[in-house]
PDB file of C-alpha atoms in Angstrom:
ATOM      1  CA  ARG A   1       0.002   0.006  -0.002  1.00 50.00           C
ATOM      2  CA  ARG A   2       1.097   3.545  -0.739  1.00 55.00           C
ATOM      3  CA  ASP A   3       1.045   6.169   2.005  1.00 55.00           C
ATOM      4  CA  SER A   4      -1.702   8.046   0.203  1.00 69.00           C
ATOM      5  CA  ASP A   5      -3.931   4.950   0.308  1.00 83.00           C
ATOM      6  CA  LEU A   6      -4.314   5.178   4.105  1.00 86.00           C
ATOM      7  CA  SER A   7      -7.269   7.047   5.592  1.00 87.00           C
ATOM      8  CA  SER A   8      -6.766   9.632   8.355  1.00 88.00           C
ATOM      9  CA  GLY A   9      -8.111   7.047  10.834  1.00 88.00           C
ATOM     10  CA  GLN A  10      -5.633   4.441   9.690  1.00 88.00           C
ATOM     11  CA  TRP A  11      -2.791   6.960   9.950  1.00 90.00           C
ATOM     12  CA  ASN A  12      -3.977   7.930  13.423  1.00 89.00           C
ATOM     13  CA  TRP A  13      -4.097   4.269  14.537  1.00 92.00           C
ATOM     14  CA  LEU A  14      -0.708   3.476  13.048  1.00 92.00           C
ATOM     15  CA  TYR A  15       0.974   6.612  14.376  1.00 91.00           C
ATOM     16  CA  ASN A  16      -0.456   6.388  17.899  1.00 92.00           C
ATOM     17  CA  PHE A  17       0.054   2.679  18.451  1.00 95.00           C
ATOM     18  CA  SER A  18       3.557   2.609  16.909  1.00 95.00           C
ATOM     19  CA  ASN A  19       4.618   5.572  19.043  1.00 95.00           C
ATOM     20  CA  LEU A  20       3.125   4.032  22.158  1.00 95.00           C
ATOM     21  CA  ALA A  21       4.832   0.703  21.437  1.00 95.00           C
ATOM     22  CA  LEU A  22       8.171   2.479  21.075  1.00 96.00           C
ATOM     23  CA  GLU A  23       7.819   4.735  24.155  1.00 95.00           C
ATOM     24  CA  LEU A  24       5.933   2.557  26.617  1.00 97.00           C
ATOM     25  CA  ARG A  25       7.885   1.650  29.751  1.00 97.00           C
ATOM     26  CA  ASP A  26       6.990  -0.212  32.927  1.00 97.00           C
ATOM     27  CA  ASN A  27       4.702   1.785  35.271  1.00 97.00           C
ATOM     28  CA  SER A  28       3.633   4.212  32.510  1.00 97.00           C
ATOM     29  CA  LEU A  29       0.506   6.307  32.716  1.00 97.00           C
ATOM     30  CA  VAL A  30      -0.946   6.811  29.232  1.00 97.00           C
ATOM     31  CA  LEU A  31      -3.393   9.701  28.691  1.00 96.00           C
ATOM     32  CA  ILE A  32      -5.574   9.452  25.566  1.00 96.00           C
ATOM     33  CA  ASP A  33      -8.044  12.065  24.417  1.00 95.00           C
ATOM     34  CA  GLU A  34     -10.847  11.034  22.028  1.00 95.00           C
ATOM     35  CA  PRO A  35      -9.154   8.148  20.263  1.00 95.00           C
ATOM     36  CA  GLU A  36     -12.290   7.692  18.158  1.00 95.00           C
ATOM     37  CA  ASN A  37     -11.491  10.720  16.016  1.00 92.00           C
ATOM     38  CA  SER A  38     -11.332   9.619  12.354  1.00 91.00           C
ATOM     39  CA  LEU A  39     -11.736   5.957  13.283  1.00 93.00           C
ATOM     40  CA  HIS A  40     -14.269   3.802  11.467  1.00 93.00           C
ATOM     41  CA  PRO A  41     -16.759   2.230  13.944  1.00 94.00           C
ATOM     42  CA  GLY A  42     -15.155  -1.167  13.390  1.00 93.00           C
ATOM     43  CA  TRP A  43     -11.792   0.218  14.425  1.00 93.00           C
ATOM     44  CA  GLN A  44     -13.384   1.875  17.460  1.00 95.00           C
ATOM     45  CA  ARG A  45     -14.564  -1.551  18.605  1.00 94.00           C
ATOM     46  CA  GLU A  46     -11.020  -2.884  18.265  1.00 95.00           C
ATOM     47  CA  TYR A  47      -9.380   0.042  20.014  1.00 96.00           C
ATOM     48  CA  LEU A  48      -9.463  -1.163  23.608  1.00 95.00           C
ATOM     49  CA  PRO A  49      -8.410  -4.757  22.912  1.00 94.00           C
ATOM     50  CA  ALA A  50      -5.402  -3.433  20.959  1.00 95.00           C
ATOM     51  CA  LEU A  51      -4.532  -0.934  23.697  1.00 96.00           C
ATOM     52  CA  GLU A  52      -5.002  -3.515  26.451  1.00 95.00           C
ATOM     53  CA  SER A  53      -2.686  -5.937  24.637  1.00 94.00           C
ATOM     54  CA  LEU A  54      -0.028  -3.253  24.305  1.00 96.00           C
ATOM     55  CA  LEU A  55      -0.289  -2.092  27.944  1.00 96.00           C
ATOM     56  CA  ARG A  56      -0.105  -5.673  29.228  1.00 94.00           C
ATOM     57  CA  SER A  57       3.234  -6.058  27.462  1.00 95.00           C
ATOM     58  CA  LYS A  58       4.761  -3.958  30.271  1.00 96.00           C
ATOM     59  CA  ASN A  59       4.329  -4.057  34.039  1.00 97.00           C
ATOM     60  CA  GLY A  60       2.132  -1.639  35.990  1.00 96.00           C
ATOM     61  CA  CYS A  61       0.883   0.424  33.053  1.00 96.00           C
ATOM     62  CA  HIS A  62      -2.399   2.353  33.263  1.00 95.00           C
ATOM     63  CA  ALA A  63      -4.435   4.388  30.800  1.00 96.00           C
ATOM     64  CA  VAL A  64      -6.933   7.210  31.216  1.00 96.00           C
ATOM     65  CA  ILE A  65      -9.079   7.608  28.086  1.00 96.00           C
ATOM     66  CA  ALA A  66     -11.499  10.500  27.442  1.00 94.00           C
ATOM     67  CA  THR A  67     -14.041   9.392  24.849  1.00 94.00           C
ATOM     68  CA  HIS A  68     -17.502  10.074  23.481  1.00 93.00           C
ATOM     69  CA  SER A  69     -17.575   6.751  21.614  1.00 95.00           C
ATOM     70  CA  ALA A  70     -20.186   4.253  22.737  1.00 95.00           C
ATOM     71  CA  LEU A  71     -18.221   1.587  20.883  1.00 95.00           C
ATOM     72  CA  ILE A  72     -15.090   2.250  22.892  1.00 95.00           C
ATOM     73  CA  ALA A  73     -16.953   2.599  26.188  1.00 93.00           C
ATOM     74  CA  SER A  74     -18.718  -0.755  25.645  1.00 94.00           C
ATOM     75  CA  GLY A  75     -15.369  -2.444  25.099  1.00 93.00           C
ATOM     76  CA  LEU A  76     -14.166  -1.776  28.641  1.00 93.00           C
ATOM     77  CA  SER A  77     -14.460  -4.906  30.797  1.00 91.00           C
ATOM     78  CA  ALA A  78     -14.781  -4.622  34.586  1.00 88.00           C
ATOM     79  CA  ASP A  79     -11.502  -6.515  35.064  1.00 89.00           C
ATOM     80  CA  TRP A  80      -9.642  -3.887  33.059  1.00 89.00           C
ATOM     81  CA  GLY A  81     -11.056  -0.623  34.309  1.00 90.00           C
ATOM     82  CA  ASN A  82     -14.036   1.536  35.066  1.00 91.00           C
ATOM     83  CA  LEU A  83     -16.130   4.252  33.499  1.00 92.00           C
ATOM     84  CA  ARG A  84     -16.332   7.672  35.018  1.00 91.00           C
ATOM     85  CA  LEU A  85     -18.660  10.528  34.140  1.00 88.00           C
ATOM     86  CA  LEU A  86     -17.037  13.934  34.350  1.00 87.00           C
ATOM     87  CA  GLU A  87     -19.436  16.801  34.912  1.00 86.00           C
ATOM     88  CA  PRO A  88     -18.572  20.464  34.643  1.00 85.00           C
ATOM     89  CA  PRO A  89     -18.413  22.500  37.814  1.00 84.00           C
ATOM     90  CA  GLY A  90     -21.612  24.107  38.996  1.00 82.00           C
ATOM     91  CA  ASP A  91     -19.882  27.428  39.485  1.00 84.00           C
ATOM     92  CA  GLU A  92     -16.417  28.978  39.218  1.00 82.00           C
ATOM     93  CA  HIS A  93     -15.484  27.824  42.731  1.00 84.00           C
ATOM     94  CA  SER A  94     -16.328  24.124  42.279  1.00 83.00           C
ATOM     95  CA  LEU A  95     -14.308  21.290  40.883  1.00 88.00           C
ATOM     96  CA  ILE A  96     -15.195  18.931  38.127  1.00 88.00           C
ATOM     97  CA  LYS A  97     -17.382  16.187  39.534  1.00 88.00           C
ATOM     98  CA  SER A  98     -16.310  12.600  38.783  1.00 89.00           C
ATOM     99  CA  THR A  99     -18.820   9.816  39.233  1.00 89.00           C
ATOM    100  CA  GLU A 100     -18.130   6.114  38.725  1.00 91.00           C
ATOM    101  CA  LEU A 101     -20.637   4.447  36.414  1.00 88.00           C
ATOM    102  CA  ASP A 102     -21.598   0.849  35.905  1.00 85.00           C
ATOM    103  CA  VAL A 103     -19.312  -0.829  33.408  1.00 84.00           C
ATOM    104  CA  ALA A 104     -21.010  -0.991  29.999  1.00 91.00           C
ATOM    105  CA  PHE A 105     -19.033  -3.942  28.702  1.00 92.00           C
ATOM    106  CA  ALA A 106     -20.721  -5.625  25.737  1.00 92.00           C
ATOM    107  CA  TRP A 107     -23.653  -3.184  25.786  1.00 93.00           C
ATOM    108  CA  SER A 108     -25.189  -2.054  22.509  1.00 93.00           C
ATOM    109  CA  ALA A 109     -24.161   1.403  21.334  1.00 92.00           C
ATOM    110  CA  ASP A 110     -27.711   2.672  21.850  1.00 92.00           C
ATOM    111  CA  ASP A 111     -27.748   1.554  25.460  1.00 93.00           C
ATOM    112  CA  VAL A 112     -24.411   3.277  26.092  1.00 93.00           C
ATOM    113  CA  TYR A 113     -25.635   6.482  24.447  1.00 93.00           C
ATOM    114  CA  GLN A 114     -28.739   6.476  26.624  1.00 92.00           C
ATOM    115  CA  ASP A 115     -27.507   5.168  29.970  1.00 90.00           C
ATOM    116  CA  VAL A 116     -23.914   6.411  30.010  1.00 89.00           C
ATOM    117  CA  PHE A 117     -23.925   9.550  27.837  1.00 89.00           C
ATOM    118  CA  GLY A 118     -27.505  10.597  28.644  1.00 89.00           C
ATOM    119  CA  LEU A 119     -28.623  10.863  25.039  1.00 91.00           C
ATOM    120  CA  PRO A 120     -32.355  10.171  24.905  1.00 89.00           C
ATOM    121  CA  SER A 121     -32.150   8.585  21.442  1.00 91.00           C
ATOM    122  CA  SER A 122     -29.586   7.944  18.755  1.00 91.00           C
ATOM    123  CA  ARG A 123     -32.248   8.600  16.076  1.00 93.00           C
ATOM    124  CA  ALA A 124     -32.617  11.837  14.146  1.00 93.00           C
ATOM    125  CA  PRO A 125     -33.950  14.563  16.497  1.00 94.00           C
ATOM    126  CA  ARG A 126     -36.697  15.690  14.060  1.00 94.00           C
ATOM    127  CA  PHE A 127     -37.929  12.094  13.728  1.00 94.00           C
ATOM    128  CA  ILE A 128     -38.171  11.655  17.493  1.00 94.00           C
ATOM    129  CA  GLU A 129     -39.810  15.083  17.898  1.00 94.00           C
ATOM    130  CA  ILE A 130     -42.567  14.175  15.431  1.00 92.00           C
ATOM    131  CA  ILE A 131     -43.075  10.731  16.999  1.00 92.00           C
ATOM    132  CA  ASP A 132     -43.370  12.295  20.462  1.00 91.00           C
ATOM    133  CA  ASP A 133     -45.714  15.025  19.242  1.00 89.00           C
ATOM    134  CA  LEU A 134     -48.048  12.598  17.468  1.00 86.00           C
ATOM    135  CA  LEU A 135     -48.080  10.210  20.457  1.00 87.00           C
ATOM    136  CA  SER A 136     -49.069  13.063  22.766  1.00 85.00           C
ATOM    137  CA  GLN A 137     -51.773  14.104  20.317  1.00 80.00           C
ATOM    138  CA  ILE A 138     -53.066  10.508  20.273  1.00 79.00           C
ATOM    139  CA  ALA A 139     -53.122  10.498  24.091  1.00 80.00           C
ATOM    140  CA  ARG A 140     -55.099  13.758  24.118  1.00 76.00           C
ATOM    141  CA  SER A 141     -57.536  12.516  21.456  1.00 65.00           C
ATOM    142  CA  GLU A 142     -59.416  10.492  24.065  1.00 58.00           C
ATOM    143  CA  GLU A 143     -60.629  13.762  25.582  1.00 58.00           C
ATOM    144  CA  GLN A 144     -60.905  15.953  22.494  1.00 59.00           C
ATOM    145  CA  SER A 145     -60.705  15.695  18.711  1.00 55.00           C
ATOM    146  CA  PRO A 146     -57.312  17.195  17.840  1.00 59.00           C
ATOM    147  CA  TYR A 147     -56.092  18.423  14.514  1.00 68.00           C
ATOM    148  CA  ILE A 148     -53.355  16.134  13.331  1.00 72.00           C
ATOM    149  CA  ASP A 149     -50.773  17.900  11.173  1.00 79.00           C
ATOM    150  CA  ALA A 150     -50.845  16.339   7.703  1.00 84.00           C
ATOM    151  CA  GLU A 151     -47.178  17.359   7.135  1.00 89.00           C
ATOM    152  CA  LYS A 152     -46.128  15.308  10.163  1.00 88.00           C
ATOM    153  CA  ILE A 153     -48.022  12.302   8.872  1.00 89.00           C
ATOM    154  CA  ALA A 154     -46.365  12.676   5.437  1.00 91.00           C
ATOM    155  CA  TYR A 155     -42.947  12.983   7.150  1.00 92.00           C
ATOM    156  CA  LEU A 156     -43.478   9.730   9.021  1.00 91.00           C
ATOM    157  CA  GLU A 157     -44.804   7.960   5.910  1.00 92.00           C
ATOM    158  CA  ASP A 158     -41.548   8.900   4.154  1.00 93.00           C
ATOM    159  CA  ALA A 159     -39.365   8.075   7.176  1.00 92.00           C
ATOM    160  CA  VAL A 160     -40.865   4.606   7.735  1.00 90.00           C
ATOM    161  CA  ARG A 161     -39.870   3.616   4.181  1.00 91.00           C
ATOM    162  CA  GLU A 162     -36.279   4.502   5.006  1.00 92.00           C
ATOM    163  CA  LEU A 163     -36.021   2.405   8.176  1.00 93.00           C
ATOM    164  CA  PRO A 164     -34.231  -0.960   7.990  1.00 93.00           C
ATOM    165  CA  PRO A 165     -36.625  -3.887   7.414  1.00 90.00           C
ATOM    166  CA  PHE A 166     -36.275  -5.355  10.907  1.00 92.00           C
ATOM    167  CA  ASP A 167     -36.164  -2.118  12.895  1.00 93.00           C
ATOM    168  CA  ALA A 168     -38.781  -2.288  15.713  1.00 91.00           C
ATOM    169  CA  MET A 169     -39.512   1.409  15.127  1.00 93.00           C
ATOM    170  CA  ARG A 170     -41.260   0.416  11.861  1.00 93.00           C
ATOM    171  CA  ASN A 171     -44.034  -1.175  13.952  1.00 91.00           C
ATOM    172  CA  VAL A 172     -44.256   1.883  16.255  1.00 91.00           C
ATOM    173  CA  VAL A 173     -44.545   4.254  13.296  1.00 92.00           C
ATOM    174  CA  ALA A 174     -47.093   2.004  11.550  1.00 90.00           C
ATOM    175  CA  GLY A 175     -49.225   1.970  14.704  1.00 88.00           C
ATOM    176  CA  ILE A 176     -49.058   5.737  14.994  1.00 88.00           C
ATOM    177  CA  LEU A 177     -49.959   6.175  11.338  1.00 88.00           C
ATOM    178  CA  ARG A 178     -52.920   3.785  11.622  1.00 86.00           C
ATOM    179  CA  ARG A 179     -54.174   5.679  14.623  1.00 84.00           C
ATOM    180  CA  VAL A 180     -53.743   9.211  13.325  1.00 80.00           C
ATOM    181  CA  ARG A 181     -55.000   8.589   9.776  1.00 75.00           C
ATOM    182  CA  GLY A 182     -58.468   8.092  11.197  1.00 68.00           C
ATOM    183  CA  GLN A 183     -58.156  11.289  13.210  1.00 57.00           C
ATOM    184  CA  ALA A 184     -56.454  13.514  10.626  1.00 51.00           C
ATOM    185  CA  HIS A 185     -58.136  16.773   9.828  1.00 45.00           C
ATOM    186  CA  GLU A 186     -56.898  19.606   7.716  1.00 40.00           C
ATOM    187  CA  LEU A 187     -55.995  22.623   9.700  1.00 34.00           C
ATOM    188  CA  PRO A 188     -58.602  25.430   9.305  1.00 30.00           C
TER     189      PRO A 188
END
């Protein structure tokens, strides 16, 4: 392979791991900031096993990794380390708060995003906003006859065709569409 054939993620992997292999000594502390940058998701999944293998080649080595990658966080086994949530200080006189979290080893990326990173969904925000809005309109329809926005229905009809065939959200959207199609009114 020629140098120009490598992606930025491949260069990053090669550069960082080769430098670490050359410089690592017994009792080293390795600090790593956002190793997921430019890495394909498959490489993110392989990051911790590769790092662990390298660190175990020396005695007493430790690593502190700052990441926003669910794939990296879910690769951390309890026998190798722990997850910590760092929260910004409440005011200028406080310190950063560090809280130990449950290890997320082997969790799905969606579970890590929700339970570790606090992201309510990994789906497109507009999609979730429309789902939530229509569900609340359905809930209110028991008491009153709401106007259901035809544009939102059309949006969901388009979106459901784009979902993967076995995505459970297809059934949720289909149920919402069945329910609101009977209630849909044009806005006055």
